[in-house]
Short mmCIF file of C-alpha atoms in Angstrom, two decimals:
data_model
loop_
_atom_site.label_atom_id
_atom_site.label_comp_id
_atom_site.label_asym_id
_atom_site.label_seq_id
_atom_site.Cartn_x
_atom_site.Cartn_y
_atom_site.Cartn_z
CA UNK L 1 -14.24 -8.10 -0.64
CA UNK L 2 -17.64 -6.76 -1.67
CA UNK L 3 -17.29 -4.05 -4.38
CA UNK L 4 -18.05 -0.61 -2.96
CA UNK L 5 -19.05 0.80 -6.33
CA UNK L 6 -20.95 -0.58 -9.31
CA UNK L 7 -18.76 -2.96 -11.33
CA UNK L 8 -19.55 -1.11 -14.55
CA UNK L 9 -18.32 2.12 -12.97
CA UNK L 10 -15.22 0.33 -11.71
CA UNK L 11 -14.47 -0.84 -15.26
CA UNK L 12 -15.12 2.66 -16.58
CA UNK L 13 -12.68 4.07 -14.03
CA UNK L 14 -9.97 1.63 -15.10
CA UNK L 15 -10.61 2.38 -18.78
CA UNK L 16 -10.03 6.09 -18.14
CA UNK L 17 -6.82 5.70 -16.13
CA UNK L 18 -3.30 5.43 -17.58
CA UNK L 19 -2.88 1.67 -18.06
CA UNK L 20 -0.13 -0.27 -16.30
CA UNK L 21 3.04 -1.26 -18.13
CA UNK L 22 3.17 -4.74 -19.66
CA UNK L 23 5.16 -6.14 -16.73
CA UNK L 24 2.58 -4.98 -14.18
CA UNK L 25 -0.23 -6.36 -16.33
CA UNK L 26 1.58 -9.71 -16.43
CA UNK L 27 2.09 -9.61 -12.65
CA UNK L 28 -1.65 -9.13 -12.16
CA UNK L 29 -2.35 -12.21 -14.30
CA UNK L 30 0.26 -14.34 -12.50
CA UNK L 31 -1.08 -13.28 -9.11
CA UNK L 32 -4.62 -14.23 -10.11
CA UNK L 33 -3.43 -17.62 -11.38
CA UNK L 34 -1.17 -18.53 -8.46
CA UNK L 35 -2.63 -16.89 -5.36
CA UNK L 36 -5.92 -17.90 -3.75
CA UNK L 37 -6.13 -14.46 -2.13
CA UNK L 38 -5.36 -12.62 -5.39
CA UNK L 39 -7.77 -9.84 -4.43
CA UNK L 40 -5.18 -8.65 -1.89
CA UNK L 41 -3.27 -7.15 -4.80
CA UNK L 42 -3.89 -3.48 -5.52
CA UNK L 43 -5.63 -2.97 -8.85
CA UNK L 44 -4.45 -0.91 -11.82
CA UNK L 45 -6.32 2.22 -10.68
CA UNK L 46 -4.82 2.16 -7.20
CA UNK L 47 -1.42 1.30 -8.63
CA UNK L 48 -1.63 4.35 -10.89
CA UNK L 49 -2.78 6.44 -7.93
CA UNK L 50 0.21 5.35 -5.85
CA UNK L 51 2.57 6.09 -8.73
CA UNK L 52 1.07 9.57 -9.07
CA UNK L 53 1.35 10.21 -5.33
CA UNK L 54 5.05 9.34 -5.35
CA UNK L 55 5.62 11.56 -8.36
CA UNK L 56 3.55 14.47 -7.09
CA UNK L 57 5.15 14.40 -3.65
CA UNK L 58 8.66 14.23 -5.07
CA UNK L 59 9.37 11.29 -2.77
CA UNK L 60 12.77 9.64 -3.04
CA UNK L 61 12.48 7.28 -0.06
CA UNK L 62 9.42 5.06 0.33
CA UNK L 63 8.53 2.49 2.98
CA UNK L 64 5.96 -0.18 2.19
CA UNK L 65 4.43 -2.34 4.92
CA UNK L 66 3.06 -5.41 3.14
CA UNK L 67 4.66 -6.49 -0.15
CA UNK L 68 2.34 -9.27 -1.34
CA UNK L 69 3.33 -10.04 -4.96
CA UNK L 70 4.90 -6.64 -5.55
CA UNK L 71 2.39 -4.74 -7.70
CA UNK L 72 2.26 -1.68 -5.45
CA UNK L 73 6.03 -1.62 -4.92
CA UNK L 74 6.72 -1.73 -8.65
CA UNK L 75 4.06 0.93 -9.30
CA UNK L 76 5.67 3.31 -6.81
CA UNK L 77 9.22 2.49 -7.90
CA UNK L 78 8.36 3.65 -11.42
CA UNK L 79 7.95 7.20 -10.09
CA UNK L 80 11.08 7.24 -7.92
CA UNK L 81 14.19 9.03 -9.20
CA UNK L 82 17.10 6.84 -10.37
CA UNK L 83 18.72 7.06 -6.94
CA UNK L 84 15.42 6.53 -5.10
CA UNK L 85 14.89 3.73 -2.58
CA UNK L 86 11.83 1.71 -1.65
CA UNK L 87 11.98 -0.62 1.37
CA UNK L 88 9.18 -3.18 1.41
CA UNK L 89 8.54 -5.74 4.15
CA UNK L 90 6.57 -8.98 4.35
CA UNK L 91 6.59 -12.34 6.15
CA UNK L 92 5.37 -14.64 3.37
CA UNK L 93 8.23 -16.17 1.36
CA UNK L 94 5.86 -17.55 -1.30
CA UNK L 95 4.36 -14.21 -2.30
CA UNK L 96 7.69 -12.41 -2.03
CA UNK L 97 9.25 -14.97 -4.38
CA UNK L 98 6.79 -13.84 -7.05
CA UNK L 99 7.53 -10.21 -6.24
CA UNK L 100 11.30 -10.72 -6.50
CA UNK L 101 10.96 -12.45 -9.87
CA UNK L 102 9.20 -9.37 -11.27
CA UNK L 103 11.51 -6.89 -9.53
CA UNK L 104 14.43 -8.65 -11.25
CA UNK L 105 12.82 -8.09 -14.65
CA UNK L 106 11.96 -4.42 -14.11
CA UNK L 107 14.27 -1.48 -14.90
CA UNK L 108 13.07 -0.08 -11.56
CA UNK L 109 13.65 -3.23 -9.53
CA UNK L 110 17.09 -2.11 -8.36
CA UNK L 111 15.39 0.65 -6.35
CA UNK L 112 13.50 -1.92 -4.25
CA UNK L 113 14.88 -3.54 -1.10
CA UNK L 114 12.90 -6.43 0.41
CA UNK L 115 13.00 -6.98 4.18
CA UNK L 116 11.63 -10.32 5.38
CA UNK L 117 10.20 -10.81 8.87
CA UNK L 118 7.62 -9.33 11.19
CA UNK L 119 6.92 -5.77 10.04
CA UNK L 120 7.01 -4.37 13.56
CA UNK L 121 10.53 -5.73 14.02
CA UNK L 122 11.54 -4.41 10.59
CA UNK L 123 10.25 -0.94 11.42
CA UNK L 124 12.02 -1.02 14.76
CA UNK L 125 15.26 -1.91 12.95
CA UNK L 126 14.74 1.04 10.59
CA UNK L 127 14.27 3.48 13.47
CA UNK L 128 16.27 6.62 12.82
CA UNK L 129 15.75 6.46 9.06
CA UNK L 130 13.44 8.95 7.35
CA UNK L 131 10.94 8.29 4.57
CA UNK L 132 8.96 10.65 2.35
CA UNK L 133 6.05 8.26 1.86
CA UNK L 134 4.78 5.19 3.72
CA UNK L 135 2.29 2.77 2.17
CA UNK L 136 0.47 0.57 4.67
CA UNK L 137 -1.25 -2.58 3.41
CA UNK L 138 -0.67 -5.39 5.90
CA UNK L 139 -2.32 -7.07 8.91
CA UNK L 140 -5.44 -4.97 9.52
CA UNK L 141 -5.68 -5.76 13.23
CA UNK L 142 -2.24 -4.17 13.68
CA UNK L 143 -2.84 -1.02 11.63
CA UNK L 144 -2.64 1.28 14.66
CA UNK L 145 0.64 -0.33 15.76
CA UNK L 146 2.15 0.11 12.30
CA UNK L 147 0.91 3.69 12.20
CA UNK L 148 2.51 4.61 15.51
CA UNK L 149 5.82 3.13 14.37
CA UNK L 150 5.69 4.76 10.94
CA UNK L 151 4.70 8.36 11.76
CA UNK L 152 7.97 9.20 13.57
CA UNK L 153 9.82 7.91 10.50
CA UNK L 154 8.00 10.26 8.14
CA UNK L 155 9.77 13.44 7.10
CA UNK L 156 7.89 16.69 7.78
CA UNK L 157 5.37 16.99 4.98
CA UNK L 158 5.69 13.25 4.33
CA UNK L 159 2.66 11.22 3.34
CA UNK L 160 1.24 8.05 4.87
CA UNK L 161 -1.10 6.08 2.59
CA UNK L 162 -3.17 3.21 4.00
CA UNK L 163 -5.15 0.75 1.89
CA UNK L 164 -8.47 -0.93 2.78
CA UNK L 165 -9.51 1.93 5.03
CA UNK L 166 -13.20 1.22 4.36
CA UNK L 167 -12.74 -2.56 4.63
CA UNK L 168 -15.72 -3.37 2.39
CA UNK L 169 -17.95 -1.25 4.63
CA UNK L 170 -17.31 -3.35 7.72
CA UNK L 171 -15.89 -0.31 9.52
CA UNK L 172 -19.53 0.77 10.01
CA UNK L 173 -20.29 -2.23 12.22
CA UNK L 174 -17.00 -3.87 13.26
CA UNK L 175 -17.18 -7.51 14.34
CA UNK L 176 -13.79 -9.15 13.77
CA UNK L 177 -10.35 -8.09 14.98
CA UNK L 178 -9.54 -6.87 11.47
CA UNK L 179 -12.76 -4.82 11.34
CA UNK L 180 -11.99 -3.23 14.67
CA UNK L 181 -8.35 -2.70 13.70
CA UNK L 182 -9.21 -0.69 10.60
CA UNK L 183 -11.86 1.33 12.43
CA UNK L 184 -9.46 2.07 15.30
CA UNK L 185 -6.82 3.14 12.79
CA UNK L 186 -9.19 5.55 11.06
CA UNK L 187 -10.20 7.04 14.39
CA UNK L 188 -6.59 7.35 15.54
CA UNK L 189 -5.46 9.10 12.37
CA UNK L 190 -8.39 11.52 12.45
CA UNK L 191 -7.68 12.44 16.08
CA UNK L 192 -3.89 12.72 15.63
CA UNK L 193 -2.67 16.37 15.79
CA UNK L 194 0.56 15.34 14.04
CA UNK L 195 -1.17 14.87 10.69
CA UNK L 196 -3.68 16.36 8.27
CA UNK L 197 -5.79 13.58 6.78
CA UNK L 198 -8.51 12.64 4.31
CA UNK L 199 -10.28 9.30 3.85
CA UNK L 200 -10.99 8.61 0.18
CA UNK L 201 -13.54 6.14 -1.20
CA UNK L 202 -11.10 4.87 -3.84
CA UNK L 203 -11.46 1.11 -4.39
CA UNK L 204 -11.69 -0.26 -0.82
CA UNK L 205 -10.87 3.07 0.81
CA UNK L 206 -7.54 4.91 1.03
CA UNK L 207 -6.50 6.98 4.03
CA UNK L 208 -4.07 9.80 3.29
CA UNK L 209 -2.28 11.46 6.21
CA UNK L 210 0.29 14.21 5.71
CA UNK L 211 2.70 14.79 8.57
CA UNK L 212 2.64 18.39 9.75
#
């Protein structure tokens, strides 16, 4: 991913954000060491942002589409109440193994439930359940499909948060399926009368959509 802001400004932003706990900092190091696609992990600023969103919204039930190594799930779980629940889904056993190892070491790990398998099938199996917040960070070409499955599961006033909504600027001239998928998602959300939305230029772009 090409940085969307000056690297010095990005460092400055991180330096003036509440730092992650030691376990999250360790997870970031392990991910960088073990995963070729380590840049798929949300950074400390976005992790703090997600934690704040969960806390500010008062969410007690969170659905995450795309676990990767678990940084975002752990960040959000920190802000959940003791009886809160976070369901996270992924298809990659290797990355989820890292995530589980850190969930097991966290005082908030008991709030997290991992569902393995295709996310569309997982969401279909969860139909009828209600969530206060949904975080979408998975297959970009399928963003619209995930969105259509997730919105009915959101409680009124619930918040959908989607990562990579600017896709390193490639949304301006889409070429690949992923490019077109993110652009189509942004257009769909903006045109959807069920939500009130804003697209933020945080990191690689974050779409926020509140269900009306």
